[in-house]
Amino acid sequence: MSAPDRGKLLRAPLFHTPRNPFLQDHALESHWDGGLLIRDGRIAASGDFETIRTANPTATITDLRGGFLLPGLVDTHIHFPQLRVLGGLGRTLLDWLEECALPEEARMADESYARQIAQRFVHALASHGTTTALVFGAHFAAATAALFEEGAKSGLRIVSGIVLSDRQLRPELHQTPESAYRDSNDLIRCFHARGRLLYAVTPRFALSTSEAMLEVCQTLIREHPGLRFQTHLNENTREIAEVARLFPWAPDYLAVYERFGLGGRGAVMAHNVHPTPSEIERLAASGTAVAHCPCSNAALGSGLFSLKRHVKAGVRIALGTDVGGGTGFGMLKEALQAYLLQRIAPDGALLDAGQMLYLATRAGAEALDLDHEIGDFQPGKAADIVYIKSPADAPLSAVLERAENPEQALAAIFTLAGAESIREVRVEGAIVHK
Ligand code: GUN
Ligand code: ZN
């Protein structure tokens, strides 16, 4: 029998949002002299260091003062085959897909190439503090399997699926509905609910999927309880016009997915930059989450996201980096970009640091229907933790020395911390990046 785990007590300022700061005041919890007790991979206690130490005198103490503890970051929209197309600026969505993204996605037909990219991809997630990601796989089963396998090796929580399309892209990327069903089933059997992996049914977008393909998605979800779902919605005006032409019976873009039962809790639709009032209401009613991708929305000129309309209607919102349409893997940067674009949007919200933290952590957990397990430091949750400490000579250090309260420090972290400040990343208490 192994000895009982007496616990490891991390000592550092800590922040988390156990409640939704868009709905409740004082949702940001911060402890300047914070303690986080980890036992058997779970948060056993979080709060004031001295209180936790007194109650747990045998715990091993690790002094991490000088840095900050945040819950693991959750990226709800990212494409693994697009690592190498980051930086393809100067285009809008449909041209960018044709000229930048799809040629690289076609290279994923080569399994060994796909595996190399998958290895780099999971490393990039971990090194940026992302512990959970909802990932668009490849259009090829072997490449998607490589992502799951590398994800499992990394220790990260990866939710992904083969990307389904049968029209409008390029022939190498198209499957038939029959092969899509077969490949999806095989991948679900191998990877869904294996360790920290989950499977997400992933039609690329309505523009590239026939009704028969969307029916396959519906069948898969009916046949396998607990699957997640992801796709794109209302990103770009040309895309929306094309979807209207292809599905003349649909009153709007969302109605295409709804017709096939695609949506609800555990479903994440990326972008939604140009929704109708009715679509916003229906997203709220069904519990479908929207992955807000502000870096991508700016880089591809897709438009300004109306956070206020979504929040007011009660739509779940989380953040996505949208690599490679976005500008990198950093979820802290993504939250900052959300803040910046809201500052200049005509109906912009003024985000505070607690709301930014929520969007980058707990909101993602809620979107993925994983908030019972991750997203904050409440006792019982998995110990998914990011330790942030600025290099001594970086501007962030100088700013933090002056911070007068936790909110100021957190705002400085969002403004200035990049991957160089992500010092240690844990999933279920185990280090996945240092
Ligand atoms: N819509 C369909 N495919 C994509 C993609 O790869 N990136 C983005 N941003 N939008 C899409
Ligand atoms: Zn995307």
Coordinates of C-alpha atoms and ligand atoms in Angstrom, one line a residue:
M1 CA 0.0 0.0 0.0
S2 CA 1.3 3.4 -0.8
A3 CA 1.6 6.1 1.9
P4 CA -1.2 8.6 2.1
D5 CA -0.5 11.8 0.2
R6 CA 0.0 14.5 2.9
G7 CA -0.2 17.1 0.2
K8 CA 2.0 19.7 -1.4
L9 CA 1.3 23.3 -0.4
L10 CA 2.3 25.9 -3.0
R11 CA 2.8 29.4 -1.6
A12 CA 2.3 32.4 -3.9
P13 CA -0.3 35.1 -4.7
L14 CA -3.2 33.3 -6.5
F15 CA -6.2 34.3 -8.6
H16 CA -9.2 32.4 -9.7
T17 CA -12.9 33.0 -10.7
P18 CA -15.1 30.4 -9.1
R19 CA -18.1 32.4 -10.1
N20 CA -19.1 34.2 -13.4
P21 CA -18.0 37.9 -13.1
F22 CA -20.4 38.9 -15.8
L23 CA -23.3 37.9 -13.5
Q24 CA -21.9 38.4 -10.0
D25 CA -19.9 41.1 -8.3
H26 CA -16.7 40.1 -6.5
A27 CA -16.3 36.9 -8.6
L28 CA -12.5 37.3 -8.7
E29 CA -10.9 35.7 -5.7
S30 CA -7.4 36.7 -5.0
H31 CA -5.0 35.9 -2.1
W32 CA -1.9 38.0 -1.9
D33 CA -0.2 35.4 0.4
G34 CA -2.0 32.5 -1.2
G35 CA -1.8 28.8 -0.6
L36 CA -2.8 26.0 -2.9
L37 CA -2.9 22.5 -1.4
I38 CA -2.6 19.7 -3.9
R39 CA -3.4 16.1 -2.8
D40 CA -3.7 13.2 -5.2
G41 CA -3.7 15.5 -8.2
R42 CA -6.7 17.5 -6.8
I43 CA -7.1 20.9 -5.2
A44 CA -7.5 20.0 -1.5
A45 CA -7.7 23.6 -0.3
S46 CA -7.1 27.1 -1.8
G47 CA -7.0 30.4 0.0
D48 CA -4.8 32.1 2.6
F49 CA -1.5 30.4 3.1
E50 CA -1.3 30.6 6.9
T51 CA -4.8 29.2 7.3
I52 CA -4.1 26.3 5.1
R53 CA -0.7 25.6 6.6
T54 CA -2.2 25.6 10.1
A55 CA -4.9 23.1 9.1
N56 CA -2.4 20.9 7.2
P57 CA 0.8 20.9 9.2
T58 CA 2.3 17.9 7.5
A59 CA 2.0 19.2 3.9
T60 CA 5.3 19.9 2.1
I61 CA 5.6 23.6 1.4
T62 CA 7.0 24.9 -1.9
D63 CA 7.7 28.7 -1.7
L64 CA 6.8 30.2 -5.1
R65 CA 6.6 33.8 -3.9
G66 CA 7.8 36.2 -6.6
G67 CA 5.4 34.6 -9.0
F68 CA 1.6 34.1 -9.4
L69 CA -0.7 31.0 -9.6
L70 CA -3.6 30.9 -12.0
P71 CA -5.9 28.1 -13.1
G72 CA -4.7 26.3 -16.3
L73 CA -5.8 28.3 -19.3
V74 CA -8.5 26.9 -21.6
D75 CA -8.4 27.5 -25.3
T76 CA -11.7 26.8 -26.9
H77 CA -10.8 27.2 -30.6
I78 CA -7.6 26.3 -32.3
H79 CA -6.5 24.3 -35.4
F80 CA -3.6 21.9 -35.0
P81 CA -2.7 21.7 -38.7
Q82 CA -2.4 25.5 -38.9
L83 CA 0.7 25.9 -36.7
R84 CA 2.9 26.8 -39.7
V85 CA 0.5 29.3 -41.3
L86 CA 0.6 31.7 -38.4
G87 CA 1.5 35.1 -39.7
G88 CA -0.3 34.9 -43.0
L89 CA -1.5 38.5 -42.8
G90 CA -3.3 40.6 -45.3
R91 CA -6.2 38.4 -46.3
T92 CA -9.8 37.9 -45.4
L93 CA -11.3 34.5 -44.4
L94 CA -12.0 32.8 -47.7
D95 CA -8.9 33.9 -49.5
W96 CA -6.8 33.1 -46.4
L97 CA -8.3 29.6 -46.4
E98 CA -7.5 29.0 -50.0
E99 CA -4.0 30.6 -50.1
C100 CA -2.7 29.8 -46.6
A101 CA -4.6 27.3 -44.5
L102 CA -5.8 24.7 -46.9
P103 CA -2.5 24.0 -48.7
E104 CA -0.9 23.3 -45.3
E105 CA -3.9 21.2 -44.2
A106 CA -3.5 19.1 -47.3
R107 CA 0.1 18.2 -46.1
M108 CA -1.4 16.4 -43.2
A109 CA -2.1 13.5 -45.5
D110 CA 1.5 12.6 -44.7
E111 CA 1.2 11.0 -41.3
S112 CA 4.8 11.5 -40.2
Y113 CA 4.7 15.2 -41.1
A114 CA 1.4 15.5 -39.2
R115 CA 3.0 13.9 -36.1
Q116 CA 5.9 16.4 -36.2
I117 CA 3.4 19.2 -36.3
A118 CA 1.3 17.6 -33.5
Q119 CA 4.4 17.4 -31.3
R120 CA 5.2 21.0 -31.8
F121 CA 1.6 21.9 -31.4
V122 CA 1.1 20.3 -27.9
H123 CA 4.5 21.7 -26.8
A124 CA 3.3 25.2 -27.8
L125 CA 0.1 24.8 -25.9
A126 CA 1.9 23.8 -22.7
S127 CA 4.6 26.4 -23.0
H128 CA 1.9 29.1 -23.2
G129 CA 0.1 27.8 -20.1
T130 CA -2.8 26.2 -21.9
T131 CA -3.8 23.0 -20.1
T132 CA -7.1 22.2 -21.9
A133 CA -7.8 22.9 -25.6
L134 CA -10.7 22.2 -28.0
V135 CA -8.8 21.5 -31.2
F136 CA -9.7 21.2 -34.8
G137 CA -7.9 18.0 -35.9
A138 CA -7.0 17.3 -39.5
H139 CA -9.1 16.2 -42.4
F140 CA -7.3 12.8 -42.2
A141 CA -7.8 10.1 -39.6
A142 CA -4.2 9.2 -39.2
A143 CA -3.1 12.8 -38.6
T144 CA -6.0 13.3 -36.1
A145 CA -4.9 10.1 -34.3
A146 CA -1.4 11.5 -34.1
L147 CA -2.7 14.6 -32.4
F148 CA -4.6 12.5 -29.9
E149 CA -1.5 10.3 -29.2
E150 CA 0.8 13.3 -28.8
G151 CA -1.8 15.0 -26.6
A152 CA -2.0 11.9 -24.4
K153 CA 1.9 11.9 -24.1
S154 CA 1.9 15.5 -23.2
G155 CA -0.5 15.1 -20.3
L156 CA -2.7 18.0 -21.6
R157 CA -6.5 17.8 -21.9
I158 CA -7.2 17.6 -25.6
V159 CA -10.7 17.6 -27.0
S160 CA -10.6 17.1 -30.8
G161 CA -12.0 15.3 -33.8
I162 CA -11.4 14.7 -37.5
V163 CA -12.5 17.7 -39.5
L164 CA -15.4 16.8 -41.8
S165 CA -16.0 18.4 -45.2
D166 CA -17.3 17.1 -48.5
R167 CA -17.4 20.2 -50.7
Q168 CA -16.0 23.7 -51.6
L169 CA -12.5 23.2 -50.2
R170 CA -10.1 21.1 -52.4
P171 CA -10.6 17.5 -53.4
E172 CA -7.8 16.1 -51.2
L173 CA -9.6 17.4 -48.1
H174 CA -13.0 16.0 -49.0
Q175 CA -14.4 12.8 -47.5
T176 CA -17.6 11.1 -48.4
P177 CA -20.3 11.0 -45.6
E178 CA -19.7 7.2 -45.5
S179 CA -15.9 7.4 -44.9
A180 CA -16.5 10.3 -42.5
Y181 CA -18.8 8.1 -40.4
R182 CA -16.4 5.2 -40.5
D183 CA -13.3 7.3 -39.6
S184 CA -15.1 9.2 -36.9
N185 CA -16.4 6.0 -35.3
D186 CA -12.9 4.5 -35.3
L187 CA -11.4 7.6 -33.7
I188 CA -14.1 7.8 -31.1
R189 CA -13.5 4.2 -30.1
C190 CA -9.8 4.7 -29.8
F191 CA -9.7 8.1 -28.1
H192 CA -13.0 9.3 -26.6
A193 CA -12.9 9.5 -22.8
R194 CA -9.4 7.8 -22.8
G195 CA -7.4 9.5 -20.0
R196 CA -7.7 13.2 -20.5
L197 CA -8.9 13.0 -24.1
L198 CA -12.4 13.7 -25.4
Y199 CA -13.8 13.5 -28.9
A200 CA -15.5 16.4 -30.6
V201 CA -17.6 16.0 -33.8
T202 CA -16.1 18.7 -36.0
P203 CA -17.7 19.7 -39.3
R204 CA -15.5 22.5 -40.6
F205 CA -18.3 24.9 -41.4
A206 CA -21.7 24.8 -43.1
L207 CA -20.0 26.1 -46.3
S208 CA -18.0 22.9 -46.7
T209 CA -20.5 20.3 -45.5
S210 CA -23.5 18.9 -47.4
E211 CA -26.7 18.0 -45.7
A212 CA -25.7 14.3 -45.8
M213 CA -22.4 15.2 -43.9
L214 CA -24.3 17.2 -41.3
E215 CA -26.6 14.1 -40.9
V216 CA -23.5 12.0 -40.2
C217 CA -22.6 14.5 -37.4
Q218 CA -26.1 14.1 -35.9
T219 CA -25.9 10.3 -36.1
L220 CA -22.5 10.3 -34.3
I221 CA -23.7 12.5 -31.5
R222 CA -26.8 10.3 -31.0
E223 CA -24.8 7.1 -31.0
H224 CA -22.1 8.2 -28.6
P225 CA -23.1 9.9 -25.4
G226 CA -20.7 12.6 -24.0
L227 CA -19.2 13.7 -27.3
R228 CA -18.5 17.4 -27.7
F229 CA -19.2 19.4 -30.9
Q230 CA -17.4 22.2 -32.6
T231 CA -17.7 24.2 -35.8
H232 CA -17.6 27.8 -37.2
L233 CA -20.5 30.3 -37.2
N234 CA -21.1 33.8 -38.7
E235 CA -17.4 34.7 -39.0
N236 CA -17.3 36.7 -42.3
T237 CA -19.9 38.4 -44.4
R238 CA -18.9 36.6 -47.7
E239 CA -19.0 33.3 -45.9
I240 CA -22.5 34.0 -44.5
A241 CA -23.8 35.0 -48.0
E242 CA -22.4 31.8 -49.4
V243 CA -24.0 29.6 -46.7
A244 CA -27.3 31.4 -47.4
R245 CA -26.9 30.4 -51.1
L246 CA -26.1 26.8 -50.3
F247 CA -28.9 26.3 -47.8
P248 CA -31.8 28.4 -49.3
W249 CA -34.3 26.9 -46.9
A250 CA -32.4 28.1 -43.8
P251 CA -33.6 31.4 -42.3
D252 CA -30.0 32.1 -41.0
Y253 CA -26.6 30.4 -40.5
L254 CA -27.3 28.8 -37.1
A255 CA -30.5 27.3 -38.5
V256 CA -28.4 25.0 -40.7
Y257 CA -26.8 23.4 -37.7
E258 CA -30.0 23.4 -35.7
R259 CA -31.8 21.5 -38.5
F260 CA -29.4 18.6 -37.7
G261 CA -29.6 18.9 -33.9
L262 CA -26.1 20.3 -33.7
G263 CA -25.7 22.6 -30.7
G264 CA -26.5 22.6 -27.0
R265 CA -24.3 22.1 -23.9
G266 CA -20.8 20.9 -24.9
A267 CA -21.1 22.5 -28.3
V268 CA -18.8 25.4 -29.2
M269 CA -19.2 27.6 -32.3
A270 CA -16.3 29.8 -33.2
H271 CA -16.5 33.6 -33.9
N272 CA -20.2 34.6 -34.3
V273 CA -19.1 38.1 -35.3
H274 CA -22.3 38.8 -37.4
P275 CA -25.2 37.2 -35.6
T276 CA -28.9 38.1 -35.9
P277 CA -30.8 38.9 -32.7
S278 CA -32.7 35.6 -33.2
E279 CA -29.5 33.6 -33.4
I280 CA -28.2 35.1 -30.2
E281 CA -31.4 34.2 -28.4
R282 CA -31.4 30.6 -29.7
L283 CA -27.7 30.2 -28.7
A284 CA -28.6 31.3 -25.2
A285 CA -31.6 29.0 -25.0
S286 CA -29.7 26.0 -26.2
G287 CA -26.6 26.5 -24.0
T288 CA -24.4 26.5 -27.1
A289 CA -21.1 28.3 -26.4
V290 CA -19.4 30.8 -28.6
A291 CA -15.6 30.8 -28.8
H292 CA -14.6 34.5 -29.1
C293 CA -11.4 34.8 -31.1
P294 CA -10.4 38.5 -31.0
C295 CA -6.9 38.2 -32.5
S296 CA -8.2 36.2 -35.5
N297 CA -11.2 38.5 -35.9
A298 CA -8.8 41.4 -36.2
A299 CA -6.1 39.7 -38.3
L300 CA -8.6 38.4 -40.8
G301 CA -10.7 41.6 -40.7
S302 CA -13.7 39.6 -39.8
G303 CA -15.2 42.3 -37.6
L304 CA -15.9 43.4 -34.0
F305 CA -17.6 40.9 -31.7
S306 CA -20.5 42.2 -29.7
L307 CA -19.7 40.8 -26.3
K308 CA -22.5 42.9 -24.7
R309 CA -25.2 41.4 -26.9
H310 CA -24.0 37.9 -26.1
V311 CA -23.7 38.6 -22.3
K312 CA -27.0 40.4 -22.1
A313 CA -28.8 37.5 -23.8
G314 CA -27.0 34.9 -21.5
V315 CA -24.9 33.2 -24.2
R316 CA -21.9 31.3 -22.9
I317 CA -18.7 32.9 -24.2
A318 CA -15.2 31.7 -23.9
L319 CA -11.9 32.5 -25.7
G320 CA -10.1 30.9 -28.6
T321 CA -6.7 31.7 -30.1
D322 CA -7.8 30.4 -33.6
V323 CA -4.3 29.4 -34.5
G324 CA -3.5 29.9 -37.5
G325 CA -6.0 32.6 -38.4
G326 CA -5.1 34.2 -35.0
T327 CA -1.7 35.5 -33.9
G328 CA -0.3 32.8 -31.6
F329 CA -0.9 30.4 -28.7
G330 CA -1.1 32.9 -25.9
M331 CA -4.4 32.9 -24.1
L332 CA -3.3 35.8 -21.9
K333 CA -2.7 37.8 -25.1
E334 CA -6.1 36.7 -26.4
A335 CA -7.8 38.0 -23.3
L336 CA -5.9 41.3 -23.7
Q337 CA -7.0 41.5 -27.3
A338 CA -10.6 41.0 -26.2
Y339 CA -10.1 43.9 -23.8
L340 CA -8.5 46.1 -26.5
L341 CA -11.2 45.4 -29.1
Q342 CA -14.0 46.0 -26.6
R343 CA -12.4 49.4 -25.9
I344 CA -12.9 50.5 -29.5
A345 CA -16.1 48.6 -30.5
P346 CA -19.1 50.9 -30.9
D347 CA -21.0 48.9 -28.2
G348 CA -17.9 47.7 -26.4
A349 CA -17.8 46.4 -22.8
L350 CA -15.1 47.6 -20.4
L351 CA -13.6 44.3 -19.3
D352 CA -11.8 44.1 -15.9
A353 CA -9.0 41.7 -15.0
G354 CA -11.4 39.3 -13.3
Q355 CA -13.5 39.0 -16.4
M356 CA -10.4 38.5 -18.5
L357 CA -9.3 35.7 -16.2
Y358 CA -12.8 34.1 -16.2
L359 CA -12.8 34.2 -20.0
A360 CA -9.4 32.5 -20.2
T361 CA -10.2 29.8 -17.7
R362 CA -13.5 29.0 -16.1
A363 CA -15.6 30.2 -19.1
G364 CA -13.7 27.7 -21.3
A365 CA -14.4 24.9 -18.8
E366 CA -18.1 25.8 -18.8
A367 CA -18.2 25.9 -22.7
L368 CA -16.7 22.4 -22.8
D369 CA -19.0 21.1 -20.0
L370 CA -15.9 20.4 -17.9
D371 CA -16.5 22.9 -15.1
H372 CA -17.1 20.2 -12.6
E373 CA -13.5 19.2 -13.2
I374 CA -11.4 22.3 -14.1
G375 CA -11.5 26.1 -14.5
D376 CA -10.8 27.3 -11.0
F377 CA -9.2 26.4 -7.7
Q378 CA -12.3 25.2 -5.8
P379 CA -11.5 22.1 -3.6
G380 CA -12.1 18.8 -5.4
K381 CA -11.2 20.1 -8.8
A382 CA -8.2 18.8 -10.8
A383 CA -5.0 20.7 -9.9
D384 CA -4.4 22.3 -13.3
I385 CA -2.2 25.2 -12.5
V386 CA -0.1 27.8 -14.3
Y387 CA 2.8 29.4 -12.4
I388 CA 3.7 32.8 -13.8
K389 CA 6.9 34.6 -12.9
S390 CA 8.3 37.4 -14.9
P391 CA 12.0 37.3 -15.9
A392 CA 13.8 39.7 -13.5
D393 CA 14.8 42.1 -16.3
A394 CA 11.5 42.3 -18.1
P395 CA 9.1 45.3 -17.8
L396 CA 6.5 43.1 -16.1
S397 CA 8.8 42.6 -13.1
A398 CA 9.1 46.4 -12.7
V399 CA 5.4 46.9 -12.9
L400 CA 4.6 44.1 -10.5
E401 CA 7.0 45.6 -7.9
R402 CA 4.6 48.6 -7.8
A403 CA 1.3 46.8 -7.9
E404 CA -0.9 48.1 -5.0
N405 CA -3.5 45.4 -5.1
P406 CA -4.1 42.0 -6.7
E407 CA -6.3 43.4 -9.5
Q408 CA -3.5 45.7 -10.6
A409 CA -1.1 42.8 -10.6
L410 CA -3.5 40.6 -12.6
A411 CA -4.1 43.4 -15.2
A412 CA -0.3 43.8 -15.6
I413 CA 0.1 40.0 -16.1
F414 CA -2.5 40.1 -18.9
T415 CA -0.9 43.1 -20.5
L416 CA 2.8 42.0 -20.3
A417 CA 3.2 38.3 -19.7
G418 CA 4.2 36.1 -22.7
A419 CA 5.5 32.6 -22.8
E420 CA 8.8 33.7 -21.2
S421 CA 6.8 34.2 -18.0
I422 CA 5.1 30.8 -18.0
R423 CA 7.5 29.0 -15.6
E424 CA 5.6 25.9 -14.6
V425 CA 2.5 24.2 -15.9
R426 CA 0.7 21.4 -14.0
V427 CA -2.2 19.1 -15.0
E428 CA -3.7 17.1 -12.1
G429 CA -0.8 18.2 -10.0
A430 CA 1.9 16.8 -12.4
I431 CA 4.3 19.1 -14.2
V432 CA 3.7 19.1 -18.0
H433 CA 5.9 22.0 -18.7
K434 CA 8.8 23.8 -16.9
Ligands
GUN1 N1 -13.9 28.7 -41.2 C1 -13.7 27.5 -41.8 N2 -12.5 27.0 -41.6 C2 -11.8 28.0 -40.9 C3 -10.5 28.1 -40.4 O1 -9.6 27.3 -40.6 N3 -10.2 29.2 -39.7 C4 -11.2 30.2 -39.5 N4 -10.8 31.3 -38.8 N5 -12.4 30.1 -39.9 C5 -12.7 29.0 -40.7
ZN2 ZN -11.2 28.5 -36.7

